[in-house]
XYZ file of C-alpha atoms in Angstrom:
541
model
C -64.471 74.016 -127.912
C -62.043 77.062 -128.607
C -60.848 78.000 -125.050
C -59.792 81.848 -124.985
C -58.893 81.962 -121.260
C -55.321 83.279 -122.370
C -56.640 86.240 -124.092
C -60.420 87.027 -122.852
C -60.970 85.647 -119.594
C -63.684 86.907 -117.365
C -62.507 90.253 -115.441
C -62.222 90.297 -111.670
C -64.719 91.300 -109.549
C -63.158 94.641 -108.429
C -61.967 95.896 -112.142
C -63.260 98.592 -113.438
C -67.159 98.595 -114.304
C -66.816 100.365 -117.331
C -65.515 97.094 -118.900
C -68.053 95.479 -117.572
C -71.009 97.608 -119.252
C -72.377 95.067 -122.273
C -74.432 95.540 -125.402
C -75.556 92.869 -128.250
C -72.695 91.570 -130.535
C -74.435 92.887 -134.103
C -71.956 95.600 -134.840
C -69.013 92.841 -134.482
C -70.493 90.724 -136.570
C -71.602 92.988 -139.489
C -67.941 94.365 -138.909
C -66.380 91.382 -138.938
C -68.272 89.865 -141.927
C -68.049 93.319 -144.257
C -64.224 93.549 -143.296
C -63.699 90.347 -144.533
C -65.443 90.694 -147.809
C -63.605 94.241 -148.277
C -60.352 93.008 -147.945
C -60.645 90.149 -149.749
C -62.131 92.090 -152.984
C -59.328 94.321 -152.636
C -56.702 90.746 -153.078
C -58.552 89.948 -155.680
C -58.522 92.989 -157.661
C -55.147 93.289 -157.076
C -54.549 90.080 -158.952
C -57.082 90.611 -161.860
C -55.298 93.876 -162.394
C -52.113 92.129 -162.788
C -50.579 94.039 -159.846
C -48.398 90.800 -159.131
C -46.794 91.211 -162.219
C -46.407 94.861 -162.324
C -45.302 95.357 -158.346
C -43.790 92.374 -156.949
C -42.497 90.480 -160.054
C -41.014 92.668 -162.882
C -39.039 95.137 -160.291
C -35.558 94.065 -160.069
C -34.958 95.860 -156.923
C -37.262 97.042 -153.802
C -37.323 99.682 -151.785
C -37.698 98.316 -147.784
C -39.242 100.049 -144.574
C -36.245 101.234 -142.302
C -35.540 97.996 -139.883
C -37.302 95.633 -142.506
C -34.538 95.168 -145.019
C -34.210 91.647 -144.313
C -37.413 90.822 -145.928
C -37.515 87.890 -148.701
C -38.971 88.841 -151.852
C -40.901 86.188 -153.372
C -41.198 84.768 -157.268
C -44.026 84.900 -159.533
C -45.552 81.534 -158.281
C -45.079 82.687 -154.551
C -46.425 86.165 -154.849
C -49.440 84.524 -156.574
C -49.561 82.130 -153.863
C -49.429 85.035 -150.895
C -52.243 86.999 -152.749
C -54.656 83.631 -152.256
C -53.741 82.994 -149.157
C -54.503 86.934 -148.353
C -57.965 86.665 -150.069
C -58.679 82.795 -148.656
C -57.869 83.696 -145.082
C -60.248 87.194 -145.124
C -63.384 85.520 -146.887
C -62.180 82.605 -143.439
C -62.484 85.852 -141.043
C -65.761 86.716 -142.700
C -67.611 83.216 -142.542
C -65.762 83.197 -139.125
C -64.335 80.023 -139.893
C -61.325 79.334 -137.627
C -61.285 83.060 -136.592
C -58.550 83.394 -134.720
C -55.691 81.446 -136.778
C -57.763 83.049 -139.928
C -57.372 86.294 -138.370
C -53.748 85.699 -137.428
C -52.995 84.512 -140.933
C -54.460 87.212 -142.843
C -52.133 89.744 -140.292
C -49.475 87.773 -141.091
C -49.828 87.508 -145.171
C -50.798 91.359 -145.658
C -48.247 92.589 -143.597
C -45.826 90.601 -145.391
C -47.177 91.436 -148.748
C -47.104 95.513 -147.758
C -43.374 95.433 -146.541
C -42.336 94.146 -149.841
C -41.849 97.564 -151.525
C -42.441 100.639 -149.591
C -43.191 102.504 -153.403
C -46.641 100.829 -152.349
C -47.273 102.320 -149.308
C -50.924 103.135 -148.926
C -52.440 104.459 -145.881
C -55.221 102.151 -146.291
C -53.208 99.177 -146.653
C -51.797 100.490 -143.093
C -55.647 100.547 -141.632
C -56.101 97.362 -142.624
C -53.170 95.572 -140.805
C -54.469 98.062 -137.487
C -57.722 96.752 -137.548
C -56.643 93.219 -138.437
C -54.599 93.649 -135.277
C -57.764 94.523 -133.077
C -59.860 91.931 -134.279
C -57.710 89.072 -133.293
C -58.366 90.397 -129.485
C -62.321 90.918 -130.598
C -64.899 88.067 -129.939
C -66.803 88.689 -133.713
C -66.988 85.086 -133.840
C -68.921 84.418 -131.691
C -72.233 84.627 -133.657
C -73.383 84.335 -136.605
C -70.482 82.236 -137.752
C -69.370 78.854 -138.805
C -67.258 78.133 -135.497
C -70.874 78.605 -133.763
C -72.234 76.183 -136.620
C -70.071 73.662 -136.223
C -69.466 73.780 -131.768
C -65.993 75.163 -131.839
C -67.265 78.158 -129.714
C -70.139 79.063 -127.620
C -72.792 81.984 -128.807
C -72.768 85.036 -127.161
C -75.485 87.638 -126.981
C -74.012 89.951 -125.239
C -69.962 91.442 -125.270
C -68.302 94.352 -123.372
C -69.263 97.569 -125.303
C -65.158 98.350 -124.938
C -64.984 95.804 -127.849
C -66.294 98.697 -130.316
C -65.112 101.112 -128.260
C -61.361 99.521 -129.526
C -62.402 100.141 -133.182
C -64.429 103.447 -133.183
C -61.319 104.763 -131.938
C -59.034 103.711 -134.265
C -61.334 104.758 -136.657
C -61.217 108.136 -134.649
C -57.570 108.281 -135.126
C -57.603 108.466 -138.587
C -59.934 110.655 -139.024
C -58.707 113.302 -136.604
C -55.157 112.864 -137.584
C -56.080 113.394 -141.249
C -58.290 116.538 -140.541
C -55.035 117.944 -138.043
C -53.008 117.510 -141.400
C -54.842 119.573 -143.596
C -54.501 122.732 -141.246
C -51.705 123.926 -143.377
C -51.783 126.906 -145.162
C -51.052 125.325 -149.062
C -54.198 123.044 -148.400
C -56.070 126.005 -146.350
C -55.202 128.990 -148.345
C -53.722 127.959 -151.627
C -56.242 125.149 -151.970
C -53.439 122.818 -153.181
C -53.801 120.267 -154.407
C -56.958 120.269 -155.030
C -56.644 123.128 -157.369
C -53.814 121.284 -159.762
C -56.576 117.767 -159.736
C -60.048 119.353 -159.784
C -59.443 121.073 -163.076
C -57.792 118.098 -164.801
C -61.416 116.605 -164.471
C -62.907 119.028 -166.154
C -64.049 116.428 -168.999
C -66.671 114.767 -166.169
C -70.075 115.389 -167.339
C -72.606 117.962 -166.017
C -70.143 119.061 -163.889
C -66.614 119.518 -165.559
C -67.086 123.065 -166.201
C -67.932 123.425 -162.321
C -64.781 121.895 -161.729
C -62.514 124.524 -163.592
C -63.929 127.283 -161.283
C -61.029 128.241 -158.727
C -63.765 128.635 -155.852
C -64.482 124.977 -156.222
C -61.166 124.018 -155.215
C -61.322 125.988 -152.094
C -65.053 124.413 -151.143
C -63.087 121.189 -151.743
C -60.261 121.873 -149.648
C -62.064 123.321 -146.486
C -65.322 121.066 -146.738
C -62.561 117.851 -146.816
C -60.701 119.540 -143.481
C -63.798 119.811 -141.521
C -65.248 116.549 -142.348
C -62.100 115.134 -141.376
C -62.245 117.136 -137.833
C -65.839 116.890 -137.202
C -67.065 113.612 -138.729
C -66.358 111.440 -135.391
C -68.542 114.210 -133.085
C -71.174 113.492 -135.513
C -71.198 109.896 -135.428
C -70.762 109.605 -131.821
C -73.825 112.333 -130.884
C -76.958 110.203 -131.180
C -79.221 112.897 -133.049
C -77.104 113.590 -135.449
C -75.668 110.041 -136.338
C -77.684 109.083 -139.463
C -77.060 112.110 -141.152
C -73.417 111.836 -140.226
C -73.448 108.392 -141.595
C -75.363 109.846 -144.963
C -72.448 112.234 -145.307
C -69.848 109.761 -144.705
C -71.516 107.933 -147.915
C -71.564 110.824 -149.836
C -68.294 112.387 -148.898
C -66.233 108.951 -149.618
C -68.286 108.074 -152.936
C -67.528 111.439 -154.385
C -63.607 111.120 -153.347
C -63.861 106.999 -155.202
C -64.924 108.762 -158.418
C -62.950 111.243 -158.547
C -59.694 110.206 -157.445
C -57.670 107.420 -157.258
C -57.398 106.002 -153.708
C -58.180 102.782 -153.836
C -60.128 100.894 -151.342
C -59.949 104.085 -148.797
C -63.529 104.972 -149.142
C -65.212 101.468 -148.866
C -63.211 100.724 -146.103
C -64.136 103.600 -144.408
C -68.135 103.496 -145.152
C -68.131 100.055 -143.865
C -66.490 100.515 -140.596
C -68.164 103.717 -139.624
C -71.067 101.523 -139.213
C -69.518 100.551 -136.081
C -70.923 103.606 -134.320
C -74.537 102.745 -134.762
C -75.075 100.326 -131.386
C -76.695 97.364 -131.789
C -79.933 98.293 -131.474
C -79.941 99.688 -134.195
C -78.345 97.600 -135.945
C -80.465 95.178 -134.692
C -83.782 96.944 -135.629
C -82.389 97.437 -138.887
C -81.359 93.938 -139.428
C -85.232 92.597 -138.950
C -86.833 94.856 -140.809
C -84.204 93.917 -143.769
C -85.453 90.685 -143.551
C -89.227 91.596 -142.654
C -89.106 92.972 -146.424
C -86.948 90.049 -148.166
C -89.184 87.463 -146.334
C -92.564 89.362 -147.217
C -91.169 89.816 -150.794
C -89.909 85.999 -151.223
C -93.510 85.082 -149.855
C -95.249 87.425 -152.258
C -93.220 85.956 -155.449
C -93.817 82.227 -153.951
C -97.368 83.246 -154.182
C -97.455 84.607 -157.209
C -95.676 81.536 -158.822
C -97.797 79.232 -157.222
C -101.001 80.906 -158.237
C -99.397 80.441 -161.852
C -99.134 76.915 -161.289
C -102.880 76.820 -160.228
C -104.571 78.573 -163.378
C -102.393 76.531 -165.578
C -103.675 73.458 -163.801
C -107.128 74.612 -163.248
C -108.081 78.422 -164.292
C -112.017 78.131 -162.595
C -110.303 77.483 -159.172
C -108.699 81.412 -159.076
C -111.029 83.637 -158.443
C -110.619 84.692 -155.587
C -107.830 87.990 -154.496
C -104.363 86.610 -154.001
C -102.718 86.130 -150.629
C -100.747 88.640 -148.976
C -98.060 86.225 -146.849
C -97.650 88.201 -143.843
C -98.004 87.736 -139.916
C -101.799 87.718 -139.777
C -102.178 84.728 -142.497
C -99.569 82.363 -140.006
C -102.260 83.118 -137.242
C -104.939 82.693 -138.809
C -104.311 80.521 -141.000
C -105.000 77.157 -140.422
C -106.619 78.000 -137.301
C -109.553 79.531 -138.931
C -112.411 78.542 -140.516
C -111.997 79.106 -144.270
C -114.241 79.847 -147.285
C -111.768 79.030 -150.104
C -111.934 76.163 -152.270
C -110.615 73.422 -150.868
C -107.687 73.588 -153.523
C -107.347 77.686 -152.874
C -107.488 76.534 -149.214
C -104.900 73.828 -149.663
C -102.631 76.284 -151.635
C -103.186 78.573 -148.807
C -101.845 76.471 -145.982
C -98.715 75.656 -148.392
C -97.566 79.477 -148.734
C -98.414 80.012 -145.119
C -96.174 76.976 -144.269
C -93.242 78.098 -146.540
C -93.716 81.255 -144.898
C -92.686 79.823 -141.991
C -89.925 78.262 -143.066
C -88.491 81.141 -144.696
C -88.602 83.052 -141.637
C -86.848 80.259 -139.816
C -84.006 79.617 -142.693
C -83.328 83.656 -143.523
C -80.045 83.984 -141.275
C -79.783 87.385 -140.342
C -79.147 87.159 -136.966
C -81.702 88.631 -134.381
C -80.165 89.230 -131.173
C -82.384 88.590 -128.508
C -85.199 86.178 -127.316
C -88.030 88.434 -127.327
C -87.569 89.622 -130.488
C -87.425 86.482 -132.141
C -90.812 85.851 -130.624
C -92.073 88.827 -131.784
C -91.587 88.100 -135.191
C -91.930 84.574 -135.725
C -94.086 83.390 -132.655
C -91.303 80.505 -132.046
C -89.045 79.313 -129.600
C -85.605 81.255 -129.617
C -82.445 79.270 -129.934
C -80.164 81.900 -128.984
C -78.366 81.414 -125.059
C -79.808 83.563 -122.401
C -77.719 86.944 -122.288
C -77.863 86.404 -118.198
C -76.268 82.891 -118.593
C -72.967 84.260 -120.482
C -70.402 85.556 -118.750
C -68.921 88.470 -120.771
C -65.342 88.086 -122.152
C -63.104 90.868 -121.424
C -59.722 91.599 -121.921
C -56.858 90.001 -119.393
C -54.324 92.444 -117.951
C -51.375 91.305 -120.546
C -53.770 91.985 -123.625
C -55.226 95.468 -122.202
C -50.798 96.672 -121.776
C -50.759 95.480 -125.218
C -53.584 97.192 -126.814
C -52.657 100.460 -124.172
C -49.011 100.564 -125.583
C -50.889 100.011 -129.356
C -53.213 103.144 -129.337
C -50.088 105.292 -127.699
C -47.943 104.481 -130.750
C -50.892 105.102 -132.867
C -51.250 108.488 -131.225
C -46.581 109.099 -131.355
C -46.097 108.141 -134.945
C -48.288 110.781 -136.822
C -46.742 113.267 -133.868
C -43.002 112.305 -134.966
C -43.452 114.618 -138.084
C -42.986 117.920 -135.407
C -39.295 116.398 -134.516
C -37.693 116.679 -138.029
C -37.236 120.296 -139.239
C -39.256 121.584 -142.316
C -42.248 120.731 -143.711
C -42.742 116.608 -143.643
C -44.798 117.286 -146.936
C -40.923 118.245 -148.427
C -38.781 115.929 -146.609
C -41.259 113.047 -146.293
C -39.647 112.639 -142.781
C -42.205 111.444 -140.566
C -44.961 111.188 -143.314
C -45.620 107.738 -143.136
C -48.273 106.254 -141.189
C -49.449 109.803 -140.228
C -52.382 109.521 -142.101
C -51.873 112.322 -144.638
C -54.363 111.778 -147.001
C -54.155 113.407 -150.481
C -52.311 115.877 -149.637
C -49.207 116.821 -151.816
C -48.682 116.621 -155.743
C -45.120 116.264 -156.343
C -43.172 115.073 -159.006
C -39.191 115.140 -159.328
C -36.466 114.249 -161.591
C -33.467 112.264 -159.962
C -30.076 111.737 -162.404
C -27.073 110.034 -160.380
C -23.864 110.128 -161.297
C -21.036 107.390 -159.795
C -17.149 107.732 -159.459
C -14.403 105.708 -158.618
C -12.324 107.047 -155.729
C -9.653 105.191 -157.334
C -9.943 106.421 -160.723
C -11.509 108.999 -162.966
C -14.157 106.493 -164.212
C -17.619 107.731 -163.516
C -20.595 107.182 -164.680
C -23.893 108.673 -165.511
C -27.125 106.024 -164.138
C -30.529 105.341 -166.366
C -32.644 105.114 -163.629
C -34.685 102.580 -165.982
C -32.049 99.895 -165.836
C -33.016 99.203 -162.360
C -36.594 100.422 -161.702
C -39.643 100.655 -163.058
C -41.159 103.270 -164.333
C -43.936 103.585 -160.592
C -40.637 103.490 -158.800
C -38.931 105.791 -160.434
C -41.551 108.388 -159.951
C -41.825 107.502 -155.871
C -38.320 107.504 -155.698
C -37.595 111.038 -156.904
C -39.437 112.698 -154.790
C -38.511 111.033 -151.461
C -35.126 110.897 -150.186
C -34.757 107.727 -147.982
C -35.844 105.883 -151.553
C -32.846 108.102 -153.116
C -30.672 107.351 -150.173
C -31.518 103.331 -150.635
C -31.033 103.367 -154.485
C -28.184 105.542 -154.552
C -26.400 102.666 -151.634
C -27.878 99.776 -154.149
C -26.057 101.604 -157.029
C -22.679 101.636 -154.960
C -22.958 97.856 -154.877
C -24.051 97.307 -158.417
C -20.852 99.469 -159.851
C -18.623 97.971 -157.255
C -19.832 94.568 -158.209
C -20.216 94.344 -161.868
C -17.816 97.428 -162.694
C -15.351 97.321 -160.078
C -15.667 100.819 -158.812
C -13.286 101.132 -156.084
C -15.291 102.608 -153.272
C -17.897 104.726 -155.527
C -19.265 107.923 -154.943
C -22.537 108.344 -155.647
C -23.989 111.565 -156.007
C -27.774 113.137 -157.704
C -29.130 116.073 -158.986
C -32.657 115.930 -157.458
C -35.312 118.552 -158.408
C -39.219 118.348 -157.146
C -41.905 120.297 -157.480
C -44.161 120.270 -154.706
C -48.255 121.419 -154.907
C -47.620 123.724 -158.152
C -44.195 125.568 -157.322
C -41.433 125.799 -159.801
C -39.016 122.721 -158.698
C -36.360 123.214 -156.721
C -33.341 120.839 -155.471
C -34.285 118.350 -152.733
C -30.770 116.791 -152.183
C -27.547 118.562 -151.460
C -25.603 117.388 -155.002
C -22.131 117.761 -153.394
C -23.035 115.050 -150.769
C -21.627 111.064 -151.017
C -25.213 110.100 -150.763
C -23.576 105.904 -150.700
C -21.746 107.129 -147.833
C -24.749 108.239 -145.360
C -26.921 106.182 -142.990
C -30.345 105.100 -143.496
C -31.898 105.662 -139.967
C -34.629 107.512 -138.017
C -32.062 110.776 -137.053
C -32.690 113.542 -139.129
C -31.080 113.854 -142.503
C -28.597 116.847 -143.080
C -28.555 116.248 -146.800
C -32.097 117.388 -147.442
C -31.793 120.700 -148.779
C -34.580 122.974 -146.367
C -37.784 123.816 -147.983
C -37.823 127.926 -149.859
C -41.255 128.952 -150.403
């Protein structure tokens, strides 16, 4: 038996009682299983699409996360290796198989594979390793899961409600963080970008010619900022939560067809779920499989009644069946008037039934219920039997200093001057979602301090074409390649100390381009760090 003492051990009597406040495990589980199955159709896409080749294999050099330069880049056979183990481990955390060293693994694997190149920076890819992180402190194991199955852990009923509580607020985070960065006045008042993208999908049909209209691009822009602000006071007020939830479908299957963000908008319509409690998840759960057990009995009886003309057609004549909860009571407790073959057929659907109702694992959270339904014994532990698993005092400074950073790093962007849409300094992890269309031009040149020998650089020779494009339009990936261009020349040429400098121009949401870097600066001579960076030419509107 898994022993979690270390990490959930049962809170003190004179904690606070808001920990202490329980509800049924459902939206774990269905969070825990749909996470699973997200993530690892994302890994596999990734490697039908021949990502591996494209992003981790062909570049010859990689751009790195300030402090993570050390990072080993891995070969073809490696990178294919990481992407199984990625997918392997999530479908592990969605069977709940070995949850927490599945868990664990899957951190460990899509961390690594996301600090690879920082050209592949997605804020998604970001929400994933956050929630991964939560989940390895959240029991979602503990039903409805093959480490029940098999004995490895105990099954719970009920868990503290501060388990979803964790994850509604990270979701919360996002949200509000996103909405904060659209209050800007090219998104608000210029309706950029959205005014550059909507019209380039004019060719949609029925409503490409919709799309052209400049009005459009506005609704766009302001409907996206106050879904973004409001969506999480929906969710959380009671009345208003399945409409909310009807929204969130709507809003994030419109932004999947229309724009490229990846797995952004399943993510998010899965794990919104997590605001509907568990009763009603719960009451949605059994009357999902009320209707697949009455329509498996209705095609069992259909196919059996098939069987029985075929064998004898004289013996139907009689209306068919309808499996449902009167025909297990009264059937065969009753007297019946059937034919003793219609009778006997009778009895068999009634018994399969039965069965069905007993093998259909969807699982139904409490005793009574069960009874309810199925008129049999439950086999689930009595909620007043388990003692509730809460969070130990190291775990709770961990997850407290956690959310704080989660709430500092999308504030850093105030501490650097200029807009961080120009300067990209502080953009990262700040969830700033679709807002900027930029695209640059960088041309380096090098010289030899000791000579006149210089040199102008085809970007090609070194990149790809994707990070090319990411590169010229932010300036710690210009700062790294222009420093991995000193080395090359120094190496292979024997430049003598080499001065690097570029002639960097980026357009940013529609405006004519202007230059981003100061061209008379030694770019190979500056530090990559966290200060910020004096070379960055400021912003002109």
């Amino acid at each position: 038996m898994e022993n979690h003492q270390d990490i959930l051990p049962s809170t003190r009597n004179g904690r606070n009682g808001f920990w202490r406040k329980s509800e049924g495990i459902t939206p774990l589980v269905v969070f825990r299983i749909l996470f699973g199955l997200v993530v690892a159709f994302g890994a596999l896409r990734f490697m039908v699409e021949g990502w591996i080749e494209t992003l981790l294999v062909e570049p010859k050099f990689f751009f790195s996360f300030w402090g993570f330069e050390w990072i080993p880049r891995p070969d073809r056979v490696s990178a294919s290796a990481l992407y199984g183990v990625i997918t392997a481990s999530a479908v592990s955390v969605s069977l709940g198989y070995r949850y927490r060293w599945s868990v664990a693994i899957l951190f460990l694997s899509f961390t690594y594979a996301e600090l690879l190149d920082a050209t592949n920076y997605l804020n998604h890819y970001y929400l994933v390793i956050l929630l991964t992180v939560l989940l390895f402190f959240i029991p979602a194991h503990r039903a409805f899961s093959l480490d029940v199955l098999v004995g490895r852990v105990s099954e719970l009923v009920k868990v503290p409600k501060l388990y979803r509580y964790l994850l509604m607020f990270q979701l919360a985070i996002v949200y509000t963080f996103a909405g904060l960065a659209k209050v800007n006045a090219d998104w608000l008042l210029e309706a950029m970008p959205m005014a550059i993208w909507l019209p380039e999908r004019a060719h949609y049909p029925l409503v490409g010619e919709l799309l052209r209209q400049p009005w459009v691009a506005y609704a766009f822009s302001w409907t996206g900022c106050l879904y973004d602000l409001t969506i999480i006071g929906w969710l959380l007020w009671r009345p208003s939560r399945k409409w909310a939830y009807v929204a969130v479908i709507v809003f994030h299957l419109m932004t999947w067809a229309m724009f490229n963000i990846g797995l952004f908008p399943l993510i998010m319509m899965t794990s919104t779920l997590l605001f509907f409690d568990a009763e009603a998840q719960d009451t949605f759960l059994r009357k999902a499989k009320a209707l697949v057990i009455e329509l498996r009995g209705k095609l069992n009886s259909s196919i059996d009644e098939l069987v029985l003309w075929n064998s004898n057609p004289r013996l139907v004549g009689y209306s068919k069946p309808v499996p449902n909860k009167r025909h297990i009571k009264s059937f065969p407790n009753t007297n019946s008037t059937l034919p003793p073959r219609q009778e006997a057929l009778q009895q068999t659907q009634t018994l399969k039934l039965e069965q069905d109702a007993k093998s259909f694992l969807i699982p139904v959270p409490n005793r009574r219920h069960i009874k309810d339904f199925l008129n049999t014994n439950s086999t689930f532990p009595s909620p007043k039997s388990q003692p509730l698993l809460q969070l130990n005092t190291y775990t709770t400074v961990f997850l407290t200093l956690f959310f704080i950073c989660q709430l500092i790093l999308p504030l850093r962007a105030l501490a650097y001057p200029g807009p961080t849409t120009w300067s990209e300094e502080g953009y990262r992890f700040g969830w700033r979602v679709m807002l900027v269309e930029k695209v640059g031009v960088a041309t380096f040149t090098i010289k030899d301090s000791a000579s006149e020998r210089r040199a102008e650089v085809n970007n090609l020779d070194f990149l790809t074409p994707y990070q090319e494009k990411q590169m010229a339009i932010q300036p710690d990936f210009i700062l790294q390649f222009s420093q991995h261009l000193a080395k090359e020349f120094a190496q292979r040429h024997n430049f003598k100390k080499p001065i690097v400098n570029v002639e960097s121009f980026v357009a940013l949401n529609g405006r004519r381009s202007r230059r981003l870097i100061d061209p008379s600066t030694n770019l190979a001579a500056e530090e990559n760090g966290l200060s910020p960076k004096p070379w960055i030419l400021p912003f002109e509107r």
